[in-house]
mmCIF file of C-alpha atoms in Angstrom:
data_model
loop_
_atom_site.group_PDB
_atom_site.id
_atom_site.type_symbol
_atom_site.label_atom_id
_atom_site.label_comp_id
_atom_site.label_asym_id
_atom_site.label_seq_id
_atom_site.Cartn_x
_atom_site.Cartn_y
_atom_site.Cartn_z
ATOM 1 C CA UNK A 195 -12.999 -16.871 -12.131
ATOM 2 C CA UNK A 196 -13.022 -13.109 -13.259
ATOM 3 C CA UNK A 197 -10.887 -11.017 -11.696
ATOM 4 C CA UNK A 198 -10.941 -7.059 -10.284
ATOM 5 C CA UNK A 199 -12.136 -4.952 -13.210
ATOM 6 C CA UNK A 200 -11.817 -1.035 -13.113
ATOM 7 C CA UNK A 201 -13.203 1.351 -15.569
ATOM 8 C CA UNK A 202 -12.336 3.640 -17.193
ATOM 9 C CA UNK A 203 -8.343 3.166 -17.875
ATOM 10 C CA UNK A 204 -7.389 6.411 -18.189
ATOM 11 C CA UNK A 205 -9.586 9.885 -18.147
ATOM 12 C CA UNK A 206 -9.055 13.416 -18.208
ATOM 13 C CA UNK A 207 -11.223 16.378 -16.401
ATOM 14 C CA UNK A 208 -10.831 19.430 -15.577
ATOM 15 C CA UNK A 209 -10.416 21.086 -12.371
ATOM 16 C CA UNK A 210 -13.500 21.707 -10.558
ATOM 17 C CA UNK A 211 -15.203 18.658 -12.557
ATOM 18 C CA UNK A 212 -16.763 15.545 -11.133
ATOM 19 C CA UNK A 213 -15.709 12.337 -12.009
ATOM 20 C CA UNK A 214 -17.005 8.572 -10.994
ATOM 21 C CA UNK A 215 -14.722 6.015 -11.695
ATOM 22 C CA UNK A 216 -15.908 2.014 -11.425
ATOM 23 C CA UNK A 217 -14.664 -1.101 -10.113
ATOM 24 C CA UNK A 218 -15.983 -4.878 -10.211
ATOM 25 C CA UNK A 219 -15.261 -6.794 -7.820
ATOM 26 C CA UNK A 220 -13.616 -11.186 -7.900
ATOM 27 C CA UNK A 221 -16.593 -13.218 -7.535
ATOM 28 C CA UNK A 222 -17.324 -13.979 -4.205
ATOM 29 C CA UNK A 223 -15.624 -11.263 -2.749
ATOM 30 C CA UNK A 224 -17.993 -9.129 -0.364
ATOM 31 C CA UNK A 225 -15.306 -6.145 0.002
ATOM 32 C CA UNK A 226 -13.759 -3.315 -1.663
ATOM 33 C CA UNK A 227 -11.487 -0.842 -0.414
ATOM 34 C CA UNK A 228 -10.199 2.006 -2.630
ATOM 35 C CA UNK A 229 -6.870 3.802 -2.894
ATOM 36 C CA UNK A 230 -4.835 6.683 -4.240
ATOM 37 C CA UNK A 231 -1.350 6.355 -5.929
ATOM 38 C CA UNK A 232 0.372 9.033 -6.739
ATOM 39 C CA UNK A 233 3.498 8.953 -9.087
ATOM 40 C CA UNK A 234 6.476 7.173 -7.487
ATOM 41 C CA UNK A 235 4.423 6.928 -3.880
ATOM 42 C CA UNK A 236 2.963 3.776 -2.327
ATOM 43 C CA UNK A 237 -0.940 3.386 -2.406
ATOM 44 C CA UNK A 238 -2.853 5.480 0.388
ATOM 45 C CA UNK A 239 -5.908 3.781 1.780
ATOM 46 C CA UNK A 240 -9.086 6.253 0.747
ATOM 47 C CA UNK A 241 -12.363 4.044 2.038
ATOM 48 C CA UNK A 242 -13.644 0.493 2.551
ATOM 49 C CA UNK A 243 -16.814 -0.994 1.964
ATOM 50 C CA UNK A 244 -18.216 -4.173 3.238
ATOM 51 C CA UNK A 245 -21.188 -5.498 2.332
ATOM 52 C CA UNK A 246 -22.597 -2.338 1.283
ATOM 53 C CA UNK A 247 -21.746 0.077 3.980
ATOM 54 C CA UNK A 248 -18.504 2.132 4.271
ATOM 55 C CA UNK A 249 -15.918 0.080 6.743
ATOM 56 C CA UNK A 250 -13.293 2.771 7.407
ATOM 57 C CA UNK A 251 -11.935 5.698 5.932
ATOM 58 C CA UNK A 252 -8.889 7.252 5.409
ATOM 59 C CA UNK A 253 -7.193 10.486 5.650
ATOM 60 C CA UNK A 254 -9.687 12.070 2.706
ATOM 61 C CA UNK A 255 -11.707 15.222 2.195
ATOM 62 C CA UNK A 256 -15.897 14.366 1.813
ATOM 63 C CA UNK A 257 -15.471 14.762 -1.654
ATOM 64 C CA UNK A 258 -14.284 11.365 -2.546
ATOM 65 C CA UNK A 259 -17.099 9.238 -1.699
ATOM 66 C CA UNK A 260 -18.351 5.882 -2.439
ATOM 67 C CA UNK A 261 -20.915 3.383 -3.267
ATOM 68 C CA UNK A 262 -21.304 -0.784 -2.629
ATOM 69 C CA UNK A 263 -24.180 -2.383 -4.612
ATOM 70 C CA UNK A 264 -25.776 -5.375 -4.092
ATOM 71 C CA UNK A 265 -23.671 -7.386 -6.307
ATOM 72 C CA UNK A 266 -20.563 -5.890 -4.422
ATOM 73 C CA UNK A 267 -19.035 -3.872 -7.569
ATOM 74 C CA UNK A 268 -18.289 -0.245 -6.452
ATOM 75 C CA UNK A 269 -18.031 3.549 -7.334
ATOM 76 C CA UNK A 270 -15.743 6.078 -6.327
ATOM 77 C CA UNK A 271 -16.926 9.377 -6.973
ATOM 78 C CA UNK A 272 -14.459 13.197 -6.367
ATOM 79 C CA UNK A 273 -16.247 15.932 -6.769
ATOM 80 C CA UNK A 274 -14.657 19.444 -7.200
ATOM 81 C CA UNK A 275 -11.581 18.056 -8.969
ATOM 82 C CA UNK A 276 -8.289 19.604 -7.604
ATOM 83 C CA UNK A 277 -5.344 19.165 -9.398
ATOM 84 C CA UNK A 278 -3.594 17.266 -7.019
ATOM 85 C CA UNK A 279 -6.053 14.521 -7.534
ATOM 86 C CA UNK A 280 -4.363 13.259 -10.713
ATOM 87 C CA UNK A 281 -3.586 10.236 -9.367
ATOM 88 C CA UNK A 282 -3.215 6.533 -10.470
ATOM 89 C CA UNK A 283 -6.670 5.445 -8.488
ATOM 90 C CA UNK A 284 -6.863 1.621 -7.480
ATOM 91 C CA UNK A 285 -9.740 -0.917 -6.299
ATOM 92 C CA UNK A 286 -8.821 -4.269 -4.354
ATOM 93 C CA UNK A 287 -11.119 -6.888 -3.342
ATOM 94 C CA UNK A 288 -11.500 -9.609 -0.497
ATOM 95 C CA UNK A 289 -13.037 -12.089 0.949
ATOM 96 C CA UNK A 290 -13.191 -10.252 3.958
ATOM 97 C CA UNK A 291 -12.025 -6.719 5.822
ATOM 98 C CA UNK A 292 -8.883 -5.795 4.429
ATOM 99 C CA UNK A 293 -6.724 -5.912 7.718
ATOM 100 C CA UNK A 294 -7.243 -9.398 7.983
ATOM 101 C CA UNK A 295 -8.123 -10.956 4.102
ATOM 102 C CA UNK A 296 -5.970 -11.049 1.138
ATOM 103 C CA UNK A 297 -6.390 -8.081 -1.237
ATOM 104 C CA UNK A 298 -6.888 -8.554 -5.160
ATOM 105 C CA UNK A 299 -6.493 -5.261 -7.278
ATOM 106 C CA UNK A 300 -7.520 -4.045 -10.677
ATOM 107 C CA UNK A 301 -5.481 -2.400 -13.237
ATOM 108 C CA UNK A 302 -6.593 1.116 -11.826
ATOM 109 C CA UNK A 303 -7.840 4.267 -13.149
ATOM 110 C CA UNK A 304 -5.429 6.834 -14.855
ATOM 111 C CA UNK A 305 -6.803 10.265 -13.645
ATOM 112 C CA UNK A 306 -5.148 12.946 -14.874
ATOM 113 C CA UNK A 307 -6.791 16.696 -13.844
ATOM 114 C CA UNK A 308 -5.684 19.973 -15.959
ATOM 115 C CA UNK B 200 2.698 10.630 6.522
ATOM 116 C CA UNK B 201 3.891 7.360 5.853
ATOM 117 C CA UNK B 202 3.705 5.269 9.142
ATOM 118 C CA UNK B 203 6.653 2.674 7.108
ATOM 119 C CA UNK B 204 9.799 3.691 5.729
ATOM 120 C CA UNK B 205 11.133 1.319 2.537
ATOM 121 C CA UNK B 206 15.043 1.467 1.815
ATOM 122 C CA UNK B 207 16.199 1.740 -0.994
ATOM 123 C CA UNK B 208 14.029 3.714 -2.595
ATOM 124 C CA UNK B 209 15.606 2.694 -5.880
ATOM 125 C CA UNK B 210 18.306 -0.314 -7.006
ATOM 126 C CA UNK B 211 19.633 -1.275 -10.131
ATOM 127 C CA UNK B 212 21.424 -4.132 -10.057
ATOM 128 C CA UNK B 213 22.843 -6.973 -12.451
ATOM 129 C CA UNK B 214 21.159 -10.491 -12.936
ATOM 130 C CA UNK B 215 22.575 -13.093 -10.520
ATOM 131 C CA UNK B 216 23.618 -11.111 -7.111
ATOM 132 C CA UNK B 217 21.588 -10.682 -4.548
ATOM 133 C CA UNK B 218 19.629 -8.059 -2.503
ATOM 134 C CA UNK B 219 17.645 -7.287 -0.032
ATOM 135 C CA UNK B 220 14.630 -4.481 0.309
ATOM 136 C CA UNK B 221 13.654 -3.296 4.271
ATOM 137 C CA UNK B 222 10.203 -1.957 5.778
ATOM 138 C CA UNK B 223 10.733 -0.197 8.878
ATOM 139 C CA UNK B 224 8.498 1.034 11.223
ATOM 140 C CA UNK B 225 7.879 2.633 14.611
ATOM 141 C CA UNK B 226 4.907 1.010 14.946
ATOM 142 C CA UNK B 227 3.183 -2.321 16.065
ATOM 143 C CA UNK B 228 1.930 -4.155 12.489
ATOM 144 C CA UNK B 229 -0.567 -7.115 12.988
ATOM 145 C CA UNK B 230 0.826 -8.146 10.115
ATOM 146 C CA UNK B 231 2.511 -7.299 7.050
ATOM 147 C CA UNK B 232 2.810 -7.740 3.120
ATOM 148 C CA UNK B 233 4.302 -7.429 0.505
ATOM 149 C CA UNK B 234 3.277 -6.759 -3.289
ATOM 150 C CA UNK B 235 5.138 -6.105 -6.632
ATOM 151 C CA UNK B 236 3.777 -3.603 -9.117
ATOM 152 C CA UNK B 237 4.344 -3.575 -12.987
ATOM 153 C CA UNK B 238 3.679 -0.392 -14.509
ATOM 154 C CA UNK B 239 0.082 0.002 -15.636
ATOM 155 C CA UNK B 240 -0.640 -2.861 -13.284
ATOM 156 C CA UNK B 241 -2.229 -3.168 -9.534
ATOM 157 C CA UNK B 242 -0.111 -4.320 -7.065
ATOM 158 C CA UNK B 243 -0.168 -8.085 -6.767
ATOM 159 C CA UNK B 244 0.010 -10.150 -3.334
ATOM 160 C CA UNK B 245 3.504 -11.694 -3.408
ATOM 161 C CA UNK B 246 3.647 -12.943 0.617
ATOM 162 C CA UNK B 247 1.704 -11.759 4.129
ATOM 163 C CA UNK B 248 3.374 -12.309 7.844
ATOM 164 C CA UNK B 249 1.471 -12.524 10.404
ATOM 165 C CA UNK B 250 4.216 -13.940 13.596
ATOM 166 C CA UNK B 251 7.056 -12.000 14.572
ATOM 167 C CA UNK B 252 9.985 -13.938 13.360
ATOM 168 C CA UNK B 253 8.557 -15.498 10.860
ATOM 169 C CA UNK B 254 10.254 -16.187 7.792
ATOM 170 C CA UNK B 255 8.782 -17.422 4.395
ATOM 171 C CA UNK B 256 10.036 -18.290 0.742
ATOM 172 C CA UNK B 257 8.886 -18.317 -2.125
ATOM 173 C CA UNK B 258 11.608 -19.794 -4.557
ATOM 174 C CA UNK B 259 14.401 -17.388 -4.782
ATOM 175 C CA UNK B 260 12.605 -14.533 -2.632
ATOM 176 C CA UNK B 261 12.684 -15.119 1.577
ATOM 177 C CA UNK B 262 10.556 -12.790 3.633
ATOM 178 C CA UNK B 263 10.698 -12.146 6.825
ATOM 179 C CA UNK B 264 8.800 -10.016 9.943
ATOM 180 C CA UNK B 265 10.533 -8.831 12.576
ATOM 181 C CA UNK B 266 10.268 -10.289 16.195
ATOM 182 C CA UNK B 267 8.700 -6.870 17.511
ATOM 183 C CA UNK B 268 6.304 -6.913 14.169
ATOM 184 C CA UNK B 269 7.699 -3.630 13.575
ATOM 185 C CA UNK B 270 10.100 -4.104 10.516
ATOM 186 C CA UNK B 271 10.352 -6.426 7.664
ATOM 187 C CA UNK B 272 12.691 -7.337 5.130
ATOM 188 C CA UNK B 273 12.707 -9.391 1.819
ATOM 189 C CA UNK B 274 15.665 -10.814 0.315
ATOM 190 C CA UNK B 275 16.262 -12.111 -3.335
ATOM 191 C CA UNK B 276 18.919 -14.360 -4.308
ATOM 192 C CA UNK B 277 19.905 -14.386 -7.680
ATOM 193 C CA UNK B 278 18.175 -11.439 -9.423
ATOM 194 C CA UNK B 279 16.493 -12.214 -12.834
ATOM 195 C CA UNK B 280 15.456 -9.629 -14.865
ATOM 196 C CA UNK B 281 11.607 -10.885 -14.131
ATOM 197 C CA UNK B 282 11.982 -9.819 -10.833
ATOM 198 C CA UNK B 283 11.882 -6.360 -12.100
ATOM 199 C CA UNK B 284 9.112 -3.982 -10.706
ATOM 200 C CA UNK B 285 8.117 -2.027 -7.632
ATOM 201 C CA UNK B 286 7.796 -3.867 -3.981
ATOM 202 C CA UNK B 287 5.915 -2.373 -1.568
ATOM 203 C CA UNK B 288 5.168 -3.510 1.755
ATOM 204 C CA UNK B 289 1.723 -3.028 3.528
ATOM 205 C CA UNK B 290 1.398 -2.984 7.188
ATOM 206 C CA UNK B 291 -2.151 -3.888 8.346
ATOM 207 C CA UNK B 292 -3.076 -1.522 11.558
ATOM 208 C CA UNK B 293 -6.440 -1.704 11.976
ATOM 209 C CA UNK B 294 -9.438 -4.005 10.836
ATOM 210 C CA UNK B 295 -9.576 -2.448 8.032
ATOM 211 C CA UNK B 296 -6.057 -0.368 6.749
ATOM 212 C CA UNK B 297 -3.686 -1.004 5.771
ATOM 213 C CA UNK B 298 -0.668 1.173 5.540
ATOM 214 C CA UNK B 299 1.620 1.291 2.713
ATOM 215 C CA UNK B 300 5.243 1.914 2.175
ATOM 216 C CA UNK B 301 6.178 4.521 -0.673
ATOM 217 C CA UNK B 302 7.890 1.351 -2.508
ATOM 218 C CA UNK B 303 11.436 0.201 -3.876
ATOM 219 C CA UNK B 304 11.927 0.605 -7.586
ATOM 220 C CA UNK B 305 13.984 -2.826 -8.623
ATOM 221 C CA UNK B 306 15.911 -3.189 -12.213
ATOM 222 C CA UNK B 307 17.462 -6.135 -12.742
ATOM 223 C CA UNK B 308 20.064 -5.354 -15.601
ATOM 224 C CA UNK B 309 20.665 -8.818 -17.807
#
């Protein structure tokens, strides 16, 4: 059984850049919600997706959006970098919605923004 | 704004005594969990509580929700320098969030 994959580890943009970062999700697993850590904070929830369409959202501008494909692997996509998006970005993935179903996260992206 | 408050924010402690982490809260959690973090690692599923009251352990760690659902603590007995990391606990509040404590930084000193 594979577990949650994220890609890229670590990247570096500039402010003002766009940036799409990539997660796979465990096999049979039809849900992934994403999330922002910042240094020394606890995770804070950005969107859900389930089964393709976005489930709930969090406290976040329209410039982080999202994607679900068929085989339930994910994007996350920030447009108009701001520096304050450097952030240690994470995927998780269930079974079910998140509220209810245990939550299985990848290694997470490194963004750093200069 | 973080809806649950984690105390300490930080402990250092030597191998063999005990401790114990809190998640407080204001609010009404339909349940709650709690992870530990390595650095350069996701946070991995350690225990979830779903009755208030409830109490669960796993080996030398004992969880438990409170009877209003509102707080939760986690106690370790006998600290081993493996038990090193960051706990957080996650409150779930909706069908689909969760919300997240800002964490307890734990070093276990041999």
């Amino acid at each position: 059984e594979t577990g949650v994959t994220q890609s890229p580890t670590h990247l570096i943009k500039t402010r003002g850049q766009q940036v799409t970062l990539r997660c796979s999700s465990q096999s049979g697993h039809n849900t992934v919600s994403w999330y922002q850590q910042a240094l020394g904070q606890g995770p804070q929830f950005i969107f859900q997706y389930y089964r393709e369409e976005e489930n709930g959202r969090g406290n976040f501008p329209p410039r982080f959006s999202g994607l679900q494909f068929p085989n339930y692997s994910s994007e996350l996509n920030v447009n108009a970098l701001e520096l304050d998006d450097s952030a240690l970005y994470l995927c998780a993935s269930s079974s079910g919605i998140a509220g209810s179903y245990e939550q299985y996260f990848g290694p997470g992206t490194r963004l750093t923004v200069t | 704004t973080q809806l649950l408050e984690q105390s300490p924010q930080f402990l250092s402690i030597q191998e063999g005594e005990n401790l114990t982490v809190y998640c407080n809260s204001s609010s009404v959690f339909s349940s709650l969990q709690w992870y530990r973090q390595e650095p350069g690692e996701g946070p991995v599923l350690l225990v979830t509580v779903v009755t208030g009251g409830e109490v669960k352990k796993l080996k030398r760690l004992t969880f438990q929700f409170g009877d209003a659902r509102k707080d939760s603590s986690l106690h370790i007995t006998a600290a081993q320098p493996g038990d090193t990391g960051l706990y957080l606990c996650a409150g779930g509040k909706s069908n689909y969030q969760l919300i997240w404590g800002a964490g307890t930084k734990l070093i276990i000193k041999p």
